[in-house]
Tab-separated table of C-alpha atoms and ligand atoms in Angstrom:
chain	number	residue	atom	x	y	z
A	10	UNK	CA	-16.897	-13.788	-26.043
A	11	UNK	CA	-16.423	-17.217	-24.295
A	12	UNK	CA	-14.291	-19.353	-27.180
A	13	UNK	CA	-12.640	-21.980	-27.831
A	14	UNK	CA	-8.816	-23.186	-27.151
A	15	UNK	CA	-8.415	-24.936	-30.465
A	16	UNK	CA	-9.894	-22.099	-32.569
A	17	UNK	CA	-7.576	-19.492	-31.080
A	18	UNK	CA	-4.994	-21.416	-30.981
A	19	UNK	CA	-5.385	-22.461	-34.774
A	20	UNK	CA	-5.497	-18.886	-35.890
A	21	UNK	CA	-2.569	-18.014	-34.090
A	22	UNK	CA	-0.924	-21.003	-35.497
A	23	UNK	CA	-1.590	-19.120	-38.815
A	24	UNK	CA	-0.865	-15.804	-38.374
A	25	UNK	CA	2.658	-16.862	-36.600
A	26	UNK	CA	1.697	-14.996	-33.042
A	27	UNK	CA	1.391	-16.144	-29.250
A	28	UNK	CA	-1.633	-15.846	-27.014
A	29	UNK	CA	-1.045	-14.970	-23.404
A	30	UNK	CA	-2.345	-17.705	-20.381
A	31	UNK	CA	-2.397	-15.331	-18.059
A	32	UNK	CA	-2.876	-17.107	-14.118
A	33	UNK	CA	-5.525	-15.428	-11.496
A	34	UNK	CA	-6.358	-15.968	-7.920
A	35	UNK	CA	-9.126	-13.240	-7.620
A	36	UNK	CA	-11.698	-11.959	-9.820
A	37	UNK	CA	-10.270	-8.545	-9.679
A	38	UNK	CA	-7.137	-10.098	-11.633
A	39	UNK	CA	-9.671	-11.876	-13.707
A	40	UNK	CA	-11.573	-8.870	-15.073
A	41	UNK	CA	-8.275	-7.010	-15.278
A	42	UNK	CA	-7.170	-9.526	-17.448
A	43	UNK	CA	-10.114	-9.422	-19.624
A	44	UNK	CA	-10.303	-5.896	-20.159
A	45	UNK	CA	-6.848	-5.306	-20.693
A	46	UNK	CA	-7.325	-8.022	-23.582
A	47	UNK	CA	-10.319	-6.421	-24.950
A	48	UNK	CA	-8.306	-2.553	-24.721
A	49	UNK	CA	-5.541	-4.377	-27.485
A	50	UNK	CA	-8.228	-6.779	-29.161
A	51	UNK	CA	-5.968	-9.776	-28.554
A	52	UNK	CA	-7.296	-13.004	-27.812
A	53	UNK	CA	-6.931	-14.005	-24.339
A	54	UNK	CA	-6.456	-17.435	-22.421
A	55	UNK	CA	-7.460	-17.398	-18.324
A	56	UNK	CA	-6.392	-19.549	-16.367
A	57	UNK	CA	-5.684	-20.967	-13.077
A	58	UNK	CA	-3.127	-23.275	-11.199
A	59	UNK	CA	-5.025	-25.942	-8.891
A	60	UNK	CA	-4.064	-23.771	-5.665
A	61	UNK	CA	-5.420	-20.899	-7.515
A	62	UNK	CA	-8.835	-23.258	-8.126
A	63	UNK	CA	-8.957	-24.461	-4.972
A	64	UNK	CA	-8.435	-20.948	-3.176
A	65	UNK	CA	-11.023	-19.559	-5.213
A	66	UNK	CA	-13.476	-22.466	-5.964
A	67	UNK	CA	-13.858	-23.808	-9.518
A	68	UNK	CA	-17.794	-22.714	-9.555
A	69	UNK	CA	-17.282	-19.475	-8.560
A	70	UNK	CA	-14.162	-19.438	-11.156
A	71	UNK	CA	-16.555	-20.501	-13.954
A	72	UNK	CA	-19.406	-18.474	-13.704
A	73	UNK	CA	-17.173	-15.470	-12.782
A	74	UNK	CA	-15.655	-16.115	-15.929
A	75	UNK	CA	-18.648	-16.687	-18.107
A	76	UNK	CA	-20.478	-13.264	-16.601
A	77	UNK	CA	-17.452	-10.896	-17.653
A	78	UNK	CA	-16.352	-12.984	-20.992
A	79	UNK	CA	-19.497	-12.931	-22.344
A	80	UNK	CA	-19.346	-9.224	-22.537
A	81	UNK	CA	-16.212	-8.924	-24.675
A	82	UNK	CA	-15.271	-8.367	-28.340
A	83	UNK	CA	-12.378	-10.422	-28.088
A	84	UNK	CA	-12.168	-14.141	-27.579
A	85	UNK	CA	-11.468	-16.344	-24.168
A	86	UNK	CA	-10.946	-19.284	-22.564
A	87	UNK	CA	-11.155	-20.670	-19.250
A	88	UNK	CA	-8.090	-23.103	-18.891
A	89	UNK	CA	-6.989	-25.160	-16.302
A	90	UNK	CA	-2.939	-25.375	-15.709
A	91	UNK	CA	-1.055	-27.988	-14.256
A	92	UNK	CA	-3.690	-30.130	-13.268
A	93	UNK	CA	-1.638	-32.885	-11.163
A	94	UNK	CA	-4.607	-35.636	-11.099
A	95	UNK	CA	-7.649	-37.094	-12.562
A	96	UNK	CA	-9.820	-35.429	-10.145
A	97	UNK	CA	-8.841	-31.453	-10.683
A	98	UNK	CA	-9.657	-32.378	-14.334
A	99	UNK	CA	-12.922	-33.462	-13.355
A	100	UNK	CA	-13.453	-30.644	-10.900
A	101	UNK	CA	-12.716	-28.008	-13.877
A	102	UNK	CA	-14.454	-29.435	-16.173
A	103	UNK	CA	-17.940	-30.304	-13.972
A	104	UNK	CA	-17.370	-26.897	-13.303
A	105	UNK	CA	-17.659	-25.052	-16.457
A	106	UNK	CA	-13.562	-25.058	-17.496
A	107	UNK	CA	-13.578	-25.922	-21.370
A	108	UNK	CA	-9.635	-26.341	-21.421
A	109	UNK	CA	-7.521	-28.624	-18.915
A	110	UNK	CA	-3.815	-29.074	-19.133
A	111	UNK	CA	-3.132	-32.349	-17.420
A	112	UNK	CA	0.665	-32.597	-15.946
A	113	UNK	CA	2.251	-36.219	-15.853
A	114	UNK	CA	5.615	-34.674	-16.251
A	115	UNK	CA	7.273	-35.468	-12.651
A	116	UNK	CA	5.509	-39.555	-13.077
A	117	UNK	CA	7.900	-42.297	-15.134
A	118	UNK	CA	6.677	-41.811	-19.427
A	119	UNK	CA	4.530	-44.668	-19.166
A	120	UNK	CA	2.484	-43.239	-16.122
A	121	UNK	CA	2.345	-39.796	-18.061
A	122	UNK	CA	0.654	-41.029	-20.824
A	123	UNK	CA	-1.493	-43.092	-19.246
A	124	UNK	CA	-2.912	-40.482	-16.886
A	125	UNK	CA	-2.854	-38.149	-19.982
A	126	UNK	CA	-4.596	-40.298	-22.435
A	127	UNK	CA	-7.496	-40.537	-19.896
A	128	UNK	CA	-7.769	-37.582	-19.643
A	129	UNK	CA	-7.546	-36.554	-23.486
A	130	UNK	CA	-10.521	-39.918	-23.455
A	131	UNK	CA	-13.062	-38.086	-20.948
A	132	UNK	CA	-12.308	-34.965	-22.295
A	133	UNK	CA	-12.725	-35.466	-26.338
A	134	UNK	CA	-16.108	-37.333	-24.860
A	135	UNK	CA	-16.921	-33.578	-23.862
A	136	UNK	CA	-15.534	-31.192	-26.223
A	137	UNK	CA	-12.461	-29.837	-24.067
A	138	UNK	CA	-8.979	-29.305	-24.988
A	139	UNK	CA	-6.138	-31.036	-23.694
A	140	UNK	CA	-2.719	-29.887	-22.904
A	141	UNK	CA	-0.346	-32.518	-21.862
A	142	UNK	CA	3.160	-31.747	-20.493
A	143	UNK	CA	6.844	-34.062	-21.862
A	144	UNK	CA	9.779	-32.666	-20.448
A	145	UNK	CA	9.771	-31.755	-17.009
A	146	UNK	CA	9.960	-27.308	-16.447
A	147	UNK	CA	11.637	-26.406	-13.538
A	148	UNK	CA	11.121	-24.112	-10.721
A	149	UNK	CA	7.973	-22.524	-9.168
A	150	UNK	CA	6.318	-19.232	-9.876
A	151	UNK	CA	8.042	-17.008	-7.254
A	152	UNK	CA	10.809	-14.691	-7.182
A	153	UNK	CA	14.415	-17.207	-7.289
A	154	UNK	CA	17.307	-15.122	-5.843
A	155	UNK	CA	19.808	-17.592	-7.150
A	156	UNK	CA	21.150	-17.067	-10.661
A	157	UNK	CA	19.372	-19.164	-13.271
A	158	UNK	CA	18.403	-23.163	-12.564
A	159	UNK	CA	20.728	-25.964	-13.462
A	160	UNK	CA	18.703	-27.959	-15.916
A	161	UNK	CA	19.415	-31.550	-15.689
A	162	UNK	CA	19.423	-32.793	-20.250
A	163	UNK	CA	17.047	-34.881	-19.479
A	164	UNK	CA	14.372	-32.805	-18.000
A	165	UNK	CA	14.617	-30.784	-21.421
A	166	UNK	CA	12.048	-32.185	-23.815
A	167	UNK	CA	13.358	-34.684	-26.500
A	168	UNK	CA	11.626	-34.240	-29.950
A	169	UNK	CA	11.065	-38.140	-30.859
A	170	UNK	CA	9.477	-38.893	-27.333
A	171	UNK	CA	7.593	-35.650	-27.688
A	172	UNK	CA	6.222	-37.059	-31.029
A	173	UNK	CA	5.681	-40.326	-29.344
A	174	UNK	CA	3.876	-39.337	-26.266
A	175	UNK	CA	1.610	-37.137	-28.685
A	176	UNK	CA	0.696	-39.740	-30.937
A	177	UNK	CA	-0.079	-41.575	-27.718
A	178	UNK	CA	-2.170	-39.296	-25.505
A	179	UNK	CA	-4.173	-37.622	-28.691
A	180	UNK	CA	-3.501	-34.664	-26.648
A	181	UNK	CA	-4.659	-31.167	-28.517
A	182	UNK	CA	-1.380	-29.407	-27.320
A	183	UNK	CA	2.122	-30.158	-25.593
A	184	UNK	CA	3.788	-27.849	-23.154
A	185	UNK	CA	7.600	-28.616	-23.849
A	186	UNK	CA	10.948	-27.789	-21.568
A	187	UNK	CA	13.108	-26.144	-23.847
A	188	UNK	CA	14.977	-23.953	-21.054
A	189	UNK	CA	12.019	-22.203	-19.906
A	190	UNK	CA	11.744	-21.808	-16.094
A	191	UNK	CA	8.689	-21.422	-13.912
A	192	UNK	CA	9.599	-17.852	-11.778
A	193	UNK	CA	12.166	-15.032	-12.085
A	194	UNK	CA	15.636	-15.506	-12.061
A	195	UNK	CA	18.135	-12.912	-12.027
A	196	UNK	CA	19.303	-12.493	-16.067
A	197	UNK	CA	16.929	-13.428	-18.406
A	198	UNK	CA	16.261	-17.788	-19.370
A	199	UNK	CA	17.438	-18.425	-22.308
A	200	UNK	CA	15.298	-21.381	-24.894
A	201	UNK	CA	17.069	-23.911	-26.466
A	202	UNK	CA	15.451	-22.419	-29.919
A	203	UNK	CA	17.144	-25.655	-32.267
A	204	UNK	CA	15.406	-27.942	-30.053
A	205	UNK	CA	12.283	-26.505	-30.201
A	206	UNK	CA	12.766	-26.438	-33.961
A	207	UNK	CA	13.075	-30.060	-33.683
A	208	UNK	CA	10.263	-30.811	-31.873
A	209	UNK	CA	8.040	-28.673	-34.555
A	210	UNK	CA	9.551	-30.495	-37.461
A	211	UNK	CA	7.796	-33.958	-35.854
A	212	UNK	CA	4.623	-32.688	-33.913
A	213	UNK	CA	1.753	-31.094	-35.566
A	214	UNK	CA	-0.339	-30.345	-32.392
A	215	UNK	CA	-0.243	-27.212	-30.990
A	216	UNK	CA	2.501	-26.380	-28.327
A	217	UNK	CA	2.900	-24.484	-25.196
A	218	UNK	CA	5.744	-22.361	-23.207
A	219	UNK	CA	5.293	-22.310	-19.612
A	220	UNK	CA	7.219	-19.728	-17.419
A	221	UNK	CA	6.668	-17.166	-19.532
A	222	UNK	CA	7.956	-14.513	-16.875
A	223	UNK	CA	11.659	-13.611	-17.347
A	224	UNK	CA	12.868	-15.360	-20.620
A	225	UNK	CA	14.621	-12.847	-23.064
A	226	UNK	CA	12.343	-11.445	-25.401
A	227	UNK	CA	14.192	-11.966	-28.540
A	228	UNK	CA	14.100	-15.884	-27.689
A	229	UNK	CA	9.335	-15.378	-26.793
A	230	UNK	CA	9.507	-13.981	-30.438
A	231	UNK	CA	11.342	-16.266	-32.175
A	232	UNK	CA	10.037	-19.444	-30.265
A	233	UNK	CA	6.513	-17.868	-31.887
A	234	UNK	CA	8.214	-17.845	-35.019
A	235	UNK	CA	8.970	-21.589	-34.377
A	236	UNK	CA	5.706	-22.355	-33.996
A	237	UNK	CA	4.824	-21.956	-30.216
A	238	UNK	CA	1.222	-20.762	-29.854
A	239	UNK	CA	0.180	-20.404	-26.329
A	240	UNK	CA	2.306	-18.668	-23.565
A	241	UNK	CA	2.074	-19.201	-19.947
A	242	UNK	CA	2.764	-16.579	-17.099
A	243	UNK	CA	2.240	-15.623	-13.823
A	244	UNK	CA	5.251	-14.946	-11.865
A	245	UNK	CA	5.158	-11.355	-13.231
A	246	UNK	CA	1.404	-10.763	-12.330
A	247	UNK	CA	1.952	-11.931	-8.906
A	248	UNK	CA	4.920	-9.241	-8.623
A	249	UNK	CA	2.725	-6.829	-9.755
A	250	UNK	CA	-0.602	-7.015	-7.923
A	251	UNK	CA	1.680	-7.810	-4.490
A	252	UNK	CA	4.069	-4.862	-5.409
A	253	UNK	CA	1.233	-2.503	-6.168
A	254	UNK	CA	-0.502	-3.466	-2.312
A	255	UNK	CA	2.799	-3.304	-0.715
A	256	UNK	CA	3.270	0.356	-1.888
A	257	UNK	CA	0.184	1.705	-0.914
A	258	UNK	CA	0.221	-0.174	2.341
A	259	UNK	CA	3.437	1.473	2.636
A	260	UNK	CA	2.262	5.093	1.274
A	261	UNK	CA	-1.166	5.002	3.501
A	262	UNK	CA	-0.590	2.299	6.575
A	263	UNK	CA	-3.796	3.394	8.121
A	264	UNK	CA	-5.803	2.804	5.048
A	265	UNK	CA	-8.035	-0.343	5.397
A	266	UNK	CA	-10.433	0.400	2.075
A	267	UNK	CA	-9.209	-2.528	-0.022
A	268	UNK	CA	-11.312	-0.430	-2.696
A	269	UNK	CA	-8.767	2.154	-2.194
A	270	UNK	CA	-5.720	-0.371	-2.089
A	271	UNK	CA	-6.159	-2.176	-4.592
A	272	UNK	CA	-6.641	0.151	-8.378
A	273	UNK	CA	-2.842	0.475	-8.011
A	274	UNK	CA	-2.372	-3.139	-7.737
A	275	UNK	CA	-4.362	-3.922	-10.999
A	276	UNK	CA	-2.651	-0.795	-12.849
A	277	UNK	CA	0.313	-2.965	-12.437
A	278	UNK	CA	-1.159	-6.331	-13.537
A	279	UNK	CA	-2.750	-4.174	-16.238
A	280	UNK	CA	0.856	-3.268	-17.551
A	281	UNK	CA	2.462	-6.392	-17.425
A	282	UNK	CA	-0.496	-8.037	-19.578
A	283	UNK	CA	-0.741	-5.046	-21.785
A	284	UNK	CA	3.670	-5.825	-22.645
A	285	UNK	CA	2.916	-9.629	-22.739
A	286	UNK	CA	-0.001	-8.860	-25.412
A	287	UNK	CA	2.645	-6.836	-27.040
A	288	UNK	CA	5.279	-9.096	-26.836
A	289	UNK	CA	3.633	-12.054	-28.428
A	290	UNK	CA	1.990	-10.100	-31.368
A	291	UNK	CA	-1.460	-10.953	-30.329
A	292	UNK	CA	-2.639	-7.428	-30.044
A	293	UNK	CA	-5.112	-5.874	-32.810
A	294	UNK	CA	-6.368	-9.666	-33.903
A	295	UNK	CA	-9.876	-9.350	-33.389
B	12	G3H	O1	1.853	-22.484	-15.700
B	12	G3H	C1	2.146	-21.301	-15.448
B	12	G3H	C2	3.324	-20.687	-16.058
B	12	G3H	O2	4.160	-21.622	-16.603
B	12	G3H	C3	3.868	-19.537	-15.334
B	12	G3H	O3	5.277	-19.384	-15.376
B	12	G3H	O4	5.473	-18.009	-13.319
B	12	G3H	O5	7.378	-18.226	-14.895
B	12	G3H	O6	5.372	-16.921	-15.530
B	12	G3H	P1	5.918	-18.070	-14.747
B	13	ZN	ZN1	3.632	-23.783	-15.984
């Protein structure tokens, strides 16, 4: 069923586990998302990057999202992630989006949350979430040869401006650099799991963990422990739907069905969400 950010979020709060945000491009990777969700009754977040929006279309997005979450058991949401400007909130939103995150985080702190707060002040107007971003997350969602990142101390979030920038903004939730990395990186990211303590000891909003592809999975669970509630990734589901295409390109070059190409493709996006369900705890909730 089409749901709500804060109520999902809010029982996962409770019961101590994470919900996946799980990026698409194409509605294939949409309803494979979906379904896989409903197979483990876990609560499910959607969501897409502006590129993916804009590749797409944020109408088509929306009402491909409403058609195929209406017909679940489980909860979902349509979320927006990194919106960069005032204008992709607006386009989600007009659309049908019920959940925007709005990122300030490469603009100076004042800039952030003023961009932020007006966007938390059209949005409460409406009834949609807001996910602001303190701390800046390194990295893109692609495959990083080199080993690790070097993260710069001050990119990492600091728990009193994270508390000041949320009583600021009156965002809903705060995405938070605590080590995590957007993409792979050979060896596994490591969170900085005392900060992150910190920052839950002085912000009672919900928070967020972006780059959820390739961090060790002792660190996912206990940052859920912690008190992290939504989980971002993509990275991994891009490896797997292009991985799955390039090796049935490569085991049938002449085929040109993309019906035939592509079940293989969302086996593998299939399996990644089914281990990221697993993972965060989420499975068997609804
Ligand atoms: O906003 C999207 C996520 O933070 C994705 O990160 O590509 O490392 O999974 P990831
Ligand atoms: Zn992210």
């Amino acid at each position: 069923m089409v749901a709500s950010m804060g109520e999902i979020l809010a029982r996962a709060k409770k019961d101590k586990y994470g919900v996946g945000a799980f990026n698409f491009t194409n509605i294939e990777v949409l309803e494979t998302i979906l379904k896989t969700a409903k197979r483990l009754r876990s609560p499910v977040i959607a969501e897409t990057s502006e590129s993916e929006m804009n590749f797409l279309g944020a109408e088509v997005i929306a009402a491909s999202f409403n058609v195929l979450a209406e017909k679940l058991t489980v909860p979902a949401v349509l979320h927006l992630d990194h919106g960069k400007s005032f204008s992709s909130v607006e386009m989600a939103v007009s659309a049908g989006y019920s959940s925007v995150h709005i990122d300030g985080s490469l603009l100076t702190d004042p800039e952030n949350i003023k961009i932020t707060r007006a966007v938390a002040d059209y949005a409460g107007e409406r009834g949609i979430f807001v996910e602001g971003e303190i701390g800046r997350i390194p990295g893109t969602s692609t495959v990083h040869k080199q080993e690790g990142m070097k993260i710069n101390l001050t990119d990492l979030t600091d728990p009193s401006a994270a508390a000041s920038f949320f009583a600021a903004t009156k965002v809903n939730c705060l995405a938070v650099s605590i080590g995590n990395l957007h993409g792979v990186y050979p060896g596994r990211e490591r969170l900085d799991l005392n900060r992150l303590g910190a920052i839950t000891e002085v912000v009672r909003g919900f928070l967020s963990l972006h780059g959820g592809s390739g961090i060790c999975e002792a660190d996912v669970k206990s940052a859920i422990q912690l008190g992290i509630q939504k989980i971002n990734v993509n990275t991994e589901l891009r490896q797997a739907f292009i991985g799955g295409i390039r090796s049935e390109m490569a085991a049938n070059p002449e085929e040109i069905r993309p019906y035939e190409v592509l079940p293989e493709a969302l086996e593998r996006v299939a399996k990644v969400v089914e281990e990221k369900i697993y993972l965060f705890g989420s499975d068997g909730k609804y």
